Short mmCIF file of C-alpha atoms and ligand atoms in Angstrom, two decimals:
data_model
loop_
_atom_site.label_atom_id
_atom_site.label_comp_id
_atom_site.label_asym_id
_atom_site.label_seq_id
_atom_site.Cartn_x
_atom_site.Cartn_y
_atom_site.Cartn_z
CA MET A 71 102.40 80.07 78.94
CA THR A 72 104.98 82.04 77.09
CA GLN A 73 104.03 84.38 74.13
CA GLN A 74 105.98 82.28 71.65
CA THR A 75 104.01 79.16 72.46
CA GLU A 76 100.65 80.92 72.31
CA LYS A 77 101.49 82.26 68.93
CA ASP A 78 102.55 78.69 67.76
CA ARG A 79 99.34 77.27 69.23
CA GLN A 80 97.27 79.73 67.12
CA PHE A 81 99.27 78.76 63.88
CA LEU A 82 98.28 75.27 64.44
CA PHE A 83 94.55 76.23 64.78
CA ILE A 84 94.95 78.16 61.56
CA GLU A 85 95.96 74.98 59.82
CA GLN A 86 93.13 73.18 61.34
CA ALA A 87 90.56 75.82 60.44
CA LYS A 88 91.85 75.69 56.83
CA GLU A 89 90.69 72.15 56.68
CA TYR A 90 87.10 73.16 57.75
CA VAL A 91 87.06 75.88 55.27
CA ASP A 92 88.37 73.61 52.45
CA LYS A 93 85.55 71.24 53.28
CA LEU A 94 82.99 74.03 53.13
CA ALA A 95 84.51 75.21 49.76
CA GLU A 96 84.10 71.69 48.39
CA GLN A 97 80.43 71.66 49.45
CA LEU A 98 79.75 75.07 47.97
CA GLY A 99 81.75 74.50 44.87
CA ARG A 100 83.46 77.84 45.33
CA ARG A 101 85.60 79.75 47.93
CA PRO A 102 83.48 80.70 50.87
CA LEU A 103 82.85 84.52 51.34
CA CYS A 104 83.34 86.30 54.54
CA ASN A 105 82.37 89.88 55.76
CA VAL A 106 84.00 91.71 58.72
CA THR A 107 81.84 94.77 59.58
CA THR A 108 83.44 97.16 62.00
CA PHE A 109 81.73 99.61 64.36
CA GLY A 110 83.40 102.04 66.56
CA CYS A 111 86.92 103.46 66.74
CA GLN A 112 90.41 102.86 65.20
CA MET A 113 91.20 100.22 67.65
CA ASN A 114 88.23 98.15 66.44
CA ALA A 115 89.35 98.87 62.76
CA ARG A 116 92.73 97.52 63.67
CA ASP A 117 91.23 94.49 65.41
CA SER A 118 89.31 93.85 62.28
CA GLU A 119 92.35 93.78 60.25
CA LYS A 120 93.69 91.12 62.61
CA LEU A 121 90.47 89.07 62.20
CA SER A 122 90.70 89.44 58.34
CA GLY A 123 94.28 88.32 58.52
CA ILE A 124 93.25 85.03 60.02
CA LEU A 125 90.23 84.61 57.76
CA GLU A 126 92.27 85.22 54.66
CA GLN A 127 94.87 82.58 55.92
CA VAL A 128 92.18 79.93 56.57
CA GLY A 129 90.85 80.29 53.08
CA TYR A 130 87.91 82.80 53.11
CA GLU A 131 87.60 85.42 50.38
CA LEU A 132 86.97 88.68 52.17
CA VAL A 133 84.08 90.74 50.76
CA ASP A 134 82.46 94.07 51.53
CA THR A 135 78.91 92.93 51.55
CA GLU A 136 77.22 91.13 54.34
CA ASP A 137 75.59 88.76 51.67
CA ALA A 138 78.43 86.13 52.60
CA ASP A 139 78.87 82.70 54.08
CA PHE A 140 80.33 84.12 57.29
CA VAL A 141 79.55 87.47 58.84
CA ILE A 142 81.42 89.01 61.79
CA TYR A 143 80.31 92.13 63.55
CA ASN A 144 83.15 93.79 65.48
CA THR A 145 81.02 95.95 67.81
CA CYS A 146 81.23 99.21 69.77
CA THR A 147 79.43 100.12 72.89
CA VAL A 148 80.63 103.57 73.77
CA ARG A 149 77.16 105.05 73.05
CA ASP A 150 73.84 103.32 72.95
CA ASN A 151 73.18 104.10 69.27
CA ALA A 152 76.16 101.89 68.44
CA ASN A 153 74.51 98.96 70.21
CA GLN A 154 71.07 99.62 68.57
CA ARG A 155 72.66 99.51 65.16
CA VAL A 156 74.08 96.09 65.85
CA TYR A 157 70.67 94.74 67.05
CA GLY A 158 69.03 96.22 63.99
CA ARG A 159 71.37 94.59 61.59
CA LEU A 160 71.34 91.27 63.40
CA GLY A 161 67.58 91.03 62.48
CA PHE A 162 68.56 91.40 58.88
CA LEU A 163 71.40 88.74 59.15
CA ASN A 164 68.78 86.40 60.59
CA SER A 165 66.60 86.67 57.55
CA MET A 166 69.57 85.99 55.31
CA LYS A 167 70.62 82.86 57.32
CA LYS A 168 67.15 81.47 57.05
CA LYS A 169 67.70 81.32 53.31
CA LYS A 170 71.41 79.99 53.69
CA PRO A 171 71.49 77.50 56.57
CA HIS A 172 75.27 77.03 56.25
CA MET A 173 75.76 80.69 56.93
CA LYS A 174 77.73 81.47 60.19
CA ILE A 175 77.46 84.59 62.26
CA ALA A 176 80.02 85.81 64.82
CA LEU A 177 79.89 88.82 67.21
CA CYS A 178 83.01 90.27 68.95
CA GLY A 179 84.34 93.59 70.17
CA CYS A 180 83.45 95.85 73.09
CA MET A 181 79.76 95.21 73.29
CA MET A 182 80.35 91.57 73.98
CA GLN A 183 82.21 92.42 77.22
CA GLU A 184 78.87 93.38 78.80
CA ASP A 185 76.95 90.74 80.54
CA LEU A 186 73.55 92.35 79.82
CA VAL A 187 74.35 92.12 76.08
CA ILE A 188 75.30 88.42 76.29
CA GLU A 189 72.18 87.66 78.12
CA LYS A 190 70.02 89.42 75.58
CA ILE A 191 71.75 87.59 72.61
CA LYS A 192 71.36 84.22 74.25
CA LYS A 193 67.72 84.96 74.77
CA SER A 194 66.66 86.66 71.55
CA TYR A 195 69.39 86.15 68.95
CA ARG A 196 69.88 82.32 69.11
CA PHE A 197 71.05 82.15 65.57
CA VAL A 198 74.42 83.66 66.39
CA ASP A 199 77.21 81.01 66.21
CA LEU A 200 80.17 82.58 67.89
CA ILE A 201 80.65 85.25 70.48
CA PHE A 202 83.98 86.39 71.87
CA GLY A 203 85.38 89.56 73.41
CA THR A 204 88.20 92.12 73.25
CA HIS A 205 90.67 90.27 75.35
CA ASN A 206 90.84 87.00 73.53
CA ILE A 207 90.79 88.23 69.90
CA PHE A 208 94.26 86.59 69.45
CA LYS A 209 92.67 83.12 69.71
CA PHE A 210 90.24 83.71 66.90
CA ALA A 211 91.64 80.76 64.85
CA GLU A 212 91.07 78.48 67.76
CA LEU A 213 87.54 79.93 68.18
CA LEU A 214 86.79 79.35 64.51
CA CYS A 215 87.67 75.63 64.90
CA THR A 216 85.39 75.35 68.07
CA MET A 217 82.69 77.06 66.05
CA PHE A 218 82.94 74.59 63.18
CA GLU A 219 82.98 71.62 65.72
CA SER A 220 79.91 72.76 67.62
CA ASP A 221 76.18 72.94 66.78
CA ASP A 222 75.51 75.42 69.68
CA MET A 223 76.29 78.92 70.17
CA VAL A 224 80.04 79.16 71.26
CA ILE A 225 80.68 81.91 73.77
CA ASP A 226 84.06 82.68 75.11
CA ILE A 227 84.51 86.07 76.95
CA TRP A 228 87.37 87.02 79.27
CA LYS A 229 87.08 89.54 82.00
CA ASP A 230 90.53 90.96 81.49
CA THR A 231 94.01 89.93 80.40
CA ASP A 232 97.46 90.88 80.71
CA GLN A 233 98.55 88.98 77.63
CA ILE A 234 99.82 90.56 74.38
CA VAL A 235 100.23 88.08 71.59
CA GLU A 236 102.57 89.40 68.85
CA ASP A 237 102.98 88.48 65.19
CA LEU A 238 99.67 86.84 64.08
CA PRO A 239 98.62 87.50 60.52
CA VAL A 240 97.07 90.83 59.64
CA GLU A 241 95.26 91.80 56.45
CA ARG A 242 95.53 95.62 55.99
CA LYS A 243 92.61 97.65 54.60
CA TYR A 244 95.04 100.11 52.89
CA SER A 245 98.46 98.98 51.33
CA PHE A 246 100.09 102.38 52.15
CA LYS A 247 98.96 103.23 55.65
CA SER A 248 98.35 101.36 58.85
CA GLY A 249 97.38 101.64 62.43
CA ILE A 250 99.51 100.12 65.15
CA ASN A 251 98.50 99.42 68.61
CA ILE A 252 101.01 100.75 71.12
CA MET A 253 98.87 100.18 74.00
CA PHE A 254 95.72 98.47 75.02
CA GLY A 255 92.93 99.23 77.56
CA CYS A 256 92.47 102.40 79.62
CA ASN A 257 93.02 103.27 83.41
CA ASN A 258 91.36 106.62 83.31
CA PHE A 259 87.80 105.76 84.27
CA CYS A 260 86.21 108.98 82.99
CA SER A 261 82.85 108.74 84.84
CA TYR A 262 80.67 108.45 81.73
CA CYS A 263 82.86 106.11 79.77
CA ILE A 264 82.50 102.28 79.30
CA VAL A 265 85.79 101.73 77.64
CA PRO A 266 87.95 100.85 80.70
CA TYR A 267 85.25 98.15 81.53
CA VAL A 268 85.25 96.59 78.15
CA ARG A 269 88.92 97.07 77.15
CA GLY A 270 90.57 96.27 80.49
CA ARG A 271 93.61 97.77 82.13
CA GLU A 272 96.13 99.87 80.50
CA ARG A 273 99.02 97.81 79.02
CA SER A 274 101.82 99.21 76.81
CA ARG A 275 103.43 97.09 74.11
CA ASN A 276 107.22 96.75 74.31
CA PRO A 277 108.87 99.47 72.28
CA LYS A 278 111.07 96.97 70.39
CA ASP A 279 107.91 95.01 69.31
CA ILE A 280 106.38 98.27 68.12
CA ILE A 281 109.49 99.42 66.21
CA ARG A 282 109.91 96.03 64.62
CA GLU A 283 106.24 96.04 63.41
CA ILE A 284 106.75 99.48 61.93
CA GLU A 285 109.98 98.51 60.12
CA ASN A 286 108.13 95.46 58.65
CA LEU A 287 105.26 97.69 57.59
CA ALA A 288 107.64 100.09 55.98
CA ALA A 289 109.31 97.27 54.07
CA ASP A 290 105.87 96.30 52.89
CA GLY A 291 105.23 99.79 51.42
CA VAL A 292 103.40 101.59 54.19
CA VAL A 293 104.33 105.30 54.28
CA GLU A 294 101.87 106.57 56.97
CA ILE A 295 101.25 105.05 60.33
CA MET A 296 98.90 105.90 63.18
CA LEU A 297 99.96 104.88 66.72
CA LEU A 298 96.83 103.67 68.59
CA GLY A 299 95.83 103.81 72.14
CA GLN A 300 92.99 105.19 74.32
CA ASN A 301 95.51 107.55 75.97
CA VAL A 302 98.78 107.52 73.98
CA ASN A 303 100.22 110.20 76.20
CA SER A 304 100.50 107.85 79.08
CA TYR A 305 102.40 105.20 76.96
CA GLY A 306 105.16 103.42 78.73
CA LYS A 307 104.38 104.04 82.26
CA THR A 308 103.79 100.42 83.15
CA LEU A 309 106.71 98.92 81.23
CA GLU A 310 109.52 97.30 83.12
CA GLU A 311 111.73 99.92 81.69
CA PRO A 312 109.43 102.87 81.55
CA MET A 313 109.58 105.05 78.55
CA SER A 314 107.58 108.27 77.52
CA PHE A 315 105.39 108.61 74.50
CA ALA A 316 107.62 111.44 73.42
CA GLN A 317 110.65 109.00 73.49
CA LEU A 318 108.73 106.37 71.58
CA LEU A 319 107.96 108.98 68.86
CA ARG A 320 111.60 109.73 68.52
CA GLU A 321 112.38 106.00 67.88
CA VAL A 322 109.57 105.81 65.37
CA GLU A 323 110.86 108.89 63.54
CA LYS A 324 114.07 106.95 62.75
CA VAL A 325 112.34 104.22 60.80
CA ASP A 326 113.31 104.73 57.09
CA GLY A 327 110.42 104.64 54.67
CA ILE A 328 107.77 105.93 57.18
CA GLU A 329 106.93 109.48 55.94
CA ARG A 330 104.08 110.28 58.10
CA ILE A 331 103.27 109.62 61.81
CA ARG A 332 99.86 110.11 63.38
CA PHE A 333 98.54 109.21 66.76
CA MET A 334 95.26 108.74 68.58
CA THR A 335 94.09 109.57 71.22
CA SER A 336 95.80 112.23 73.40
CA HIS A 337 94.38 112.87 76.90
CA PRO A 338 95.09 116.58 77.80
CA LYS A 339 96.10 115.61 81.43
CA ASP A 340 99.12 113.73 80.18
CA LEU A 341 100.27 116.06 77.41
CA SER A 342 103.83 116.95 78.24
CA GLU A 343 106.18 119.66 77.36
CA GLU A 344 108.53 117.03 76.00
CA LEU A 345 105.72 115.94 73.51
CA ILE A 346 105.17 119.43 72.18
CA GLN A 347 108.90 119.78 71.48
CA VAL A 348 108.96 116.44 69.76
CA MET A 349 106.04 117.31 67.62
CA LYS A 350 107.48 120.67 66.76
CA GLU A 351 111.00 119.29 65.82
CA SER A 352 109.53 116.28 63.93
CA LYS A 353 109.71 116.07 60.05
CA LYS A 354 107.25 113.19 60.14
CA ILE A 355 104.61 113.81 62.82
CA CYS A 356 101.54 115.02 61.11
CA ARG A 357 100.16 118.50 61.80
CA HIS A 358 97.05 117.10 63.61
CA LEU A 359 96.39 116.62 67.28
CA HIS A 360 93.21 115.17 68.52
CA LEU A 361 92.75 116.52 72.07
CA PRO A 362 89.40 115.67 73.57
CA LEU A 363 87.90 118.49 75.63
CA GLN A 364 84.62 116.62 76.58
CA SER A 365 83.44 119.97 78.48
CA GLY A 366 84.66 123.48 78.97
CA SER A 367 83.05 123.65 82.48
CA THR A 368 85.58 122.86 85.28
CA ARG A 369 82.69 121.70 87.47
CA ILE A 370 81.47 119.17 84.84
CA LEU A 371 85.11 118.09 84.04
CA ASP A 372 85.61 117.36 87.68
CA ALA A 373 82.42 115.24 87.74
CA MET A 374 83.53 113.52 84.59
CA ASN A 375 86.82 112.62 86.37
CA ARG A 376 88.87 114.19 83.53
CA ARG A 377 91.51 115.59 85.95
CA TYR A 378 92.09 118.91 84.21
CA THR A 379 90.32 122.33 84.48
CA LYS A 380 89.14 124.49 81.85
CA GLU A 381 92.16 126.78 82.44
CA GLN A 382 94.57 123.94 82.15
CA TYR A 383 93.10 122.76 78.87
CA LEU A 384 93.17 126.21 77.45
CA ALA A 385 96.79 126.71 78.50
CA ILE A 386 97.77 123.50 76.64
CA ALA A 387 95.94 124.38 73.48
CA GLU A 388 97.22 127.93 73.52
CA LYS A 389 100.75 126.73 73.95
CA ILE A 390 100.33 124.40 70.92
CA ARG A 391 98.85 127.07 68.77
CA LYS A 392 101.81 129.29 69.72
CA GLU A 393 104.61 126.65 69.30
CA ILE A 394 103.22 124.92 66.22
CA PRO A 395 100.83 127.40 64.45
CA ASP A 396 100.12 124.98 61.60
CA MET A 397 98.93 122.25 63.90
CA ALA A 398 95.27 121.38 63.33
CA ILE A 399 93.60 120.66 66.75
CA THR A 400 90.38 118.62 66.77
CA THR A 401 88.34 117.48 69.75
CA ASP A 402 85.41 115.53 71.18
CA ILE A 403 82.63 117.13 73.21
CA ILE A 404 79.81 115.54 75.28
CA VAL A 405 76.59 117.53 75.84
CA GLY A 406 74.10 116.43 78.49
CA PHE A 407 76.44 114.96 81.16
CA PRO A 408 74.39 114.62 84.45
CA GLY A 409 73.99 117.93 86.12
CA GLU A 410 75.09 119.99 83.13
CA THR A 411 73.21 123.25 82.65
CA LEU A 412 73.10 125.68 79.71
CA ALA A 413 75.66 127.82 81.67
CA ASP A 414 78.09 124.91 81.55
CA VAL A 415 77.57 124.55 77.83
CA GLU A 416 78.36 128.28 77.49
CA GLU A 417 81.58 127.60 79.05
CA THR A 418 82.28 124.87 76.55
CA ILE A 419 81.33 127.35 73.75
CA GLU A 420 83.81 129.84 75.11
CA VAL A 421 86.58 127.16 74.88
CA VAL A 422 85.54 126.27 71.41
CA LYS A 423 85.69 129.97 70.36
CA ARG A 424 89.19 130.44 72.00
CA VAL A 425 90.86 127.29 70.70
CA LYS A 426 89.08 127.58 67.22
CA TYR A 427 89.13 123.88 66.68
CA ASP A 428 89.71 122.64 63.08
CA ASN A 429 86.97 119.98 63.71
CA ALA A 430 84.97 118.78 66.63
CA PHE A 431 82.94 115.68 67.18
CA THR A 432 79.94 116.58 69.39
CA PHE A 433 78.10 113.74 71.11
CA ILE A 434 74.90 113.62 73.13
CA TYR A 435 75.67 111.98 76.54
CA SER A 436 74.64 108.28 76.46
CA LYS A 437 74.06 106.54 79.77
CA ARG A 438 76.30 103.49 79.96
CA THR A 439 75.23 100.91 82.57
CA GLY A 440 77.92 100.18 85.16
CA THR A 441 79.63 103.63 84.86
CA PRO A 442 79.48 106.11 87.79
CA ALA A 443 77.66 108.72 85.76
CA ALA A 444 74.82 106.23 85.06
CA ALA A 445 74.00 106.18 88.74
CA MET A 446 73.98 110.00 89.09
CA ASP A 447 70.45 111.19 89.93
CA ASN A 448 70.59 114.48 88.00
CA GLN A 449 70.25 113.27 84.38
CA VAL A 450 69.46 116.14 82.10
CA SER A 451 66.13 116.47 80.25
CA GLN A 452 66.14 115.95 76.43
CA GLU A 453 64.98 119.50 75.81
CA VAL A 454 67.85 121.08 77.66
CA VAL A 455 70.33 118.68 75.93
CA LYS A 456 68.94 119.65 72.54
CA GLU A 457 69.20 123.28 73.08
CA GLY A 458 72.76 123.12 74.36
CA PHE A 459 73.81 120.79 71.48
CA ASP A 460 72.25 122.83 68.71
CA LYS A 461 73.96 126.00 70.10
CA LEU A 462 77.25 124.32 70.45
CA LEU A 463 77.22 122.69 67.01
CA LYS A 464 76.56 126.01 65.38
CA ILE A 465 79.69 127.61 67.01
CA VAL A 466 81.80 124.51 66.22
CA GLN A 467 80.89 124.60 62.60
CA GLU A 468 81.62 128.39 62.45
CA THR A 469 85.11 128.04 63.90
CA ALA A 470 85.95 125.01 61.86
CA ARG A 471 85.04 126.83 58.68
CA GLU A 472 87.17 129.75 59.71
CA ARG A 473 90.22 127.47 60.06
CA ALA A 474 89.46 125.35 57.13
CA SER A 475 90.20 127.94 54.51
CA MET A 476 93.62 128.81 55.98
CA LEU A 477 95.65 126.76 53.48
CA GLU A 478 93.93 128.12 50.40
CA GLY A 479 96.47 128.99 47.67
CA LEU A 480 99.30 127.09 49.12
CA THR A 481 101.04 123.96 47.91
CA VAL A 482 101.17 121.20 50.35
CA SER A 483 101.92 117.42 50.42
CA ALA A 484 98.95 114.98 50.29
CA LEU A 485 98.83 111.21 50.59
CA VAL A 486 96.57 109.93 47.92
CA GLU A 487 94.16 107.46 49.40
CA GLU A 488 91.50 106.63 46.85
CA ILE A 489 89.72 107.47 43.62
CA ASN A 490 87.03 110.02 44.40
CA GLU A 491 83.67 108.28 45.00
CA GLN A 492 81.58 110.73 43.06
CA ASP A 493 83.92 111.65 40.19
CA SER A 494 86.42 108.91 38.92
CA SER A 495 88.66 111.54 37.16
CA LEU A 496 89.59 112.76 40.64
CA VAL A 497 91.61 111.30 43.34
CA THR A 498 91.29 112.01 47.17
CA GLY A 499 94.28 112.85 49.22
CA ARG A 500 94.83 113.55 52.86
CA LEU A 501 96.93 116.52 54.07
CA SER A 502 99.14 116.41 57.08
CA ASN A 503 96.46 118.28 59.02
CA ASN A 504 93.90 115.65 58.13
CA THR A 505 91.81 117.66 55.81
CA ILE A 506 90.94 116.17 52.43
CA VAL A 507 91.78 117.45 49.03
CA HIS A 508 90.19 116.34 45.65
CA PHE A 509 92.30 116.73 42.57
CA PRO A 510 92.54 115.30 39.03
CA GLY A 511 94.56 111.98 39.01
CA ASN A 512 94.32 108.24 38.44
CA GLN A 513 94.79 104.83 39.98
CA SER A 514 98.70 105.19 39.81
CA PHE A 515 98.52 108.00 42.29
CA ILE A 516 97.15 105.87 45.15
CA GLY A 517 99.61 105.49 48.02
CA LYS A 518 101.90 108.21 46.83
CA ILE A 519 102.62 111.50 48.70
CA MET A 520 102.39 114.24 46.12
CA ASN A 521 102.56 118.04 46.06
CA VAL A 522 99.04 119.63 45.59
CA LYS A 523 98.18 123.30 45.12
CA LEU A 524 94.99 123.94 47.11
CA LYS A 525 92.91 126.01 44.82
CA GLU A 526 89.64 126.34 46.66
CA CYS A 527 88.30 125.48 50.09
CA ARG A 528 84.71 124.14 49.90
CA GLY A 529 83.68 123.96 53.61
CA PHE A 530 85.50 120.97 54.86
CA TYR A 531 87.53 119.94 51.91
CA TYR A 532 89.78 121.47 49.18
CA THR A 533 89.87 121.21 45.44
CA GLY A 534 93.33 121.28 44.10
CA GLU A 535 95.76 120.41 41.32
CA LEU A 536 98.95 118.45 41.10
CA VAL A 537 102.25 120.43 41.14
CA ASP A 538 105.29 118.72 39.53
N1 LIG B 325 90.12 107.54 74.81
C1 LIG B 325 89.54 108.60 74.05
C2 LIG B 325 88.12 108.49 73.68
C3 LIG B 325 87.50 107.19 73.39
S1 LIG B 325 85.77 107.26 73.19
C4 LIG B 325 89.70 109.90 74.96
O1 LIG B 325 89.70 109.84 76.15
O2 LIG B 325 89.66 110.92 74.42
C5 LIG B 325 85.53 108.59 71.97
C6 LIG B 325 84.61 109.57 72.43
O3 LIG B 325 83.30 109.10 72.78
C7 LIG B 325 85.12 110.33 73.73
O4 LIG B 325 86.05 111.25 73.49
C8 LIG B 325 83.78 110.97 74.22
O5 LIG B 325 83.62 112.24 73.68
C9 LIG B 325 82.71 110.00 73.61
N2 LIG B 325 81.97 109.24 74.66
C10 LIG B 325 82.56 108.42 75.53
N3 LIG B 325 81.54 107.92 76.34
C11 LIG B 325 80.47 108.55 75.98
C12 LIG B 325 79.08 108.62 76.54
N4 LIG B 325 78.79 107.76 77.56
N5 LIG B 325 78.17 109.39 75.96
C13 LIG B 325 78.54 110.19 74.95
N6 LIG B 325 79.72 110.19 74.46
C14 LIG B 325 80.77 109.50 74.90
FE1 LIG B 326 87.08 106.63 78.08
FE2 LIG B 326 88.32 108.45 79.45
FE3 LIG B 326 89.53 106.20 78.93
FE4 LIG B 326 89.04 107.96 76.88
S1 LIG B 326 90.43 108.29 78.63
S2 LIG B 326 88.76 105.74 76.86
S3 LIG B 326 87.07 108.84 77.64
S4 LIG B 326 87.89 106.48 80.18
FE1 LIG B 327 83.72 101.64 70.83
FE2 LIG B 327 85.36 100.02 71.93
FE3 LIG B 327 86.34 101.86 70.53
S1 LIG B 327 83.56 100.89 72.85
S2 LIG B 327 84.93 103.54 70.59
S3 LIG B 327 84.98 100.29 69.75
S4 LIG B 327 87.22 101.00 72.31
#
């Protein structure tokens, strides 16, 4: 089936789903409310915007609370605590559904790609109405129709796909910034990670489709975009006419109206010299690079199948610090990978001290069924994990604090994202390097890029004032 006809098919289902939702609205005497709750990463956040686009089109009113007529959990399974949160909240949804029998509940996202999860839901969470996975999210309108037509739990999970369906409706969370998928899936198979199993093989979108989407976003008022992929540095390798990520960035830079470009996530093994040059020369690429380290011990990196050594990582980080000194570098680190000793953690700490990360997300290793690391017999005891984790966290916080105050006193540009949650006389803006500034302002500032003087650094954010 060609892409065009799949898209057209889905638009027919949107029309059909509208009729079901209209009928429900008549019964309720009001427009039905729908809630999409997102767990996990930026990819899931973007997927939720796609789900929201369809829901809006078929007549639901989107709300932030789960006290709604239809609740969808877009799930994550990267660590076990993400799964536990979903199960916990499902119990709460069940109690709501008992009071509101017309209520519908759907589950989608990465967790649903796991057989064990589906078995558990079929057994213990019979009240769920619809389950689908990551590969068939484009047929959400069709699945909605099936759900309305069925009294049983509807389950549709695909093992993988090579299909990319373009141009379905999207409802953005922010009017002024947007994520854009440039690729799907992952081929890296880091030995601890479940993502390649639940998101499938790496597929890059056609650059023309990406640029067209960005042009449309710019025309719609978007000034900041984030290019999304599990490993953006390997973008384009599988295209019919291969293209590098650096080349794609050059094309994106040309789109008028787009002022800021971000991307997530870079894998150190594929970070090219060409990319460093493009970042250095660019007027639009933000001064923030997320470069996951995972471990500073070459032995552990090898067992993790990361395909770089401690020295190679340090060389890349030092090169970036030298070529682009104002570039913030952030990272992800896992503590407690099978076989990791406190001596390995010391090596990680050494890297943290040398790179001086602007921010680092530290995770305790979580065993994911089906990954090679889960079958390793040298799992680390909780005490050792805790000792290493606490030590690392302390150093991470120290180096981040050291970097954070660097811009104090300077005037920089900030994209205003929202009214401050604690104090409504302030607005919250994001600097190019991804740190936050709070400064006096009002609703009319939102979505604008403004010059702000950074008066004081308070740990991980600044207070500032507008400069004309
Ligand atoms: N594609 C990205 C990461 C996606 S997952 C990359 O390669 O950098 C986000 C982060 O979750 C990872 O960087 C890793 O630090 C963490 N993570 C992944 N699997 C994990 C596991 N089994 N236990 C603990 N943390 C994990
Ligand atoms: Fe997981 Fe590694 Fe792929 Fe990142 S690159 S998603 S950590 S397998
Ligand atoms: Fe989680 Fe899936 Fe993202 S497992 S981190 S939501 S790709």
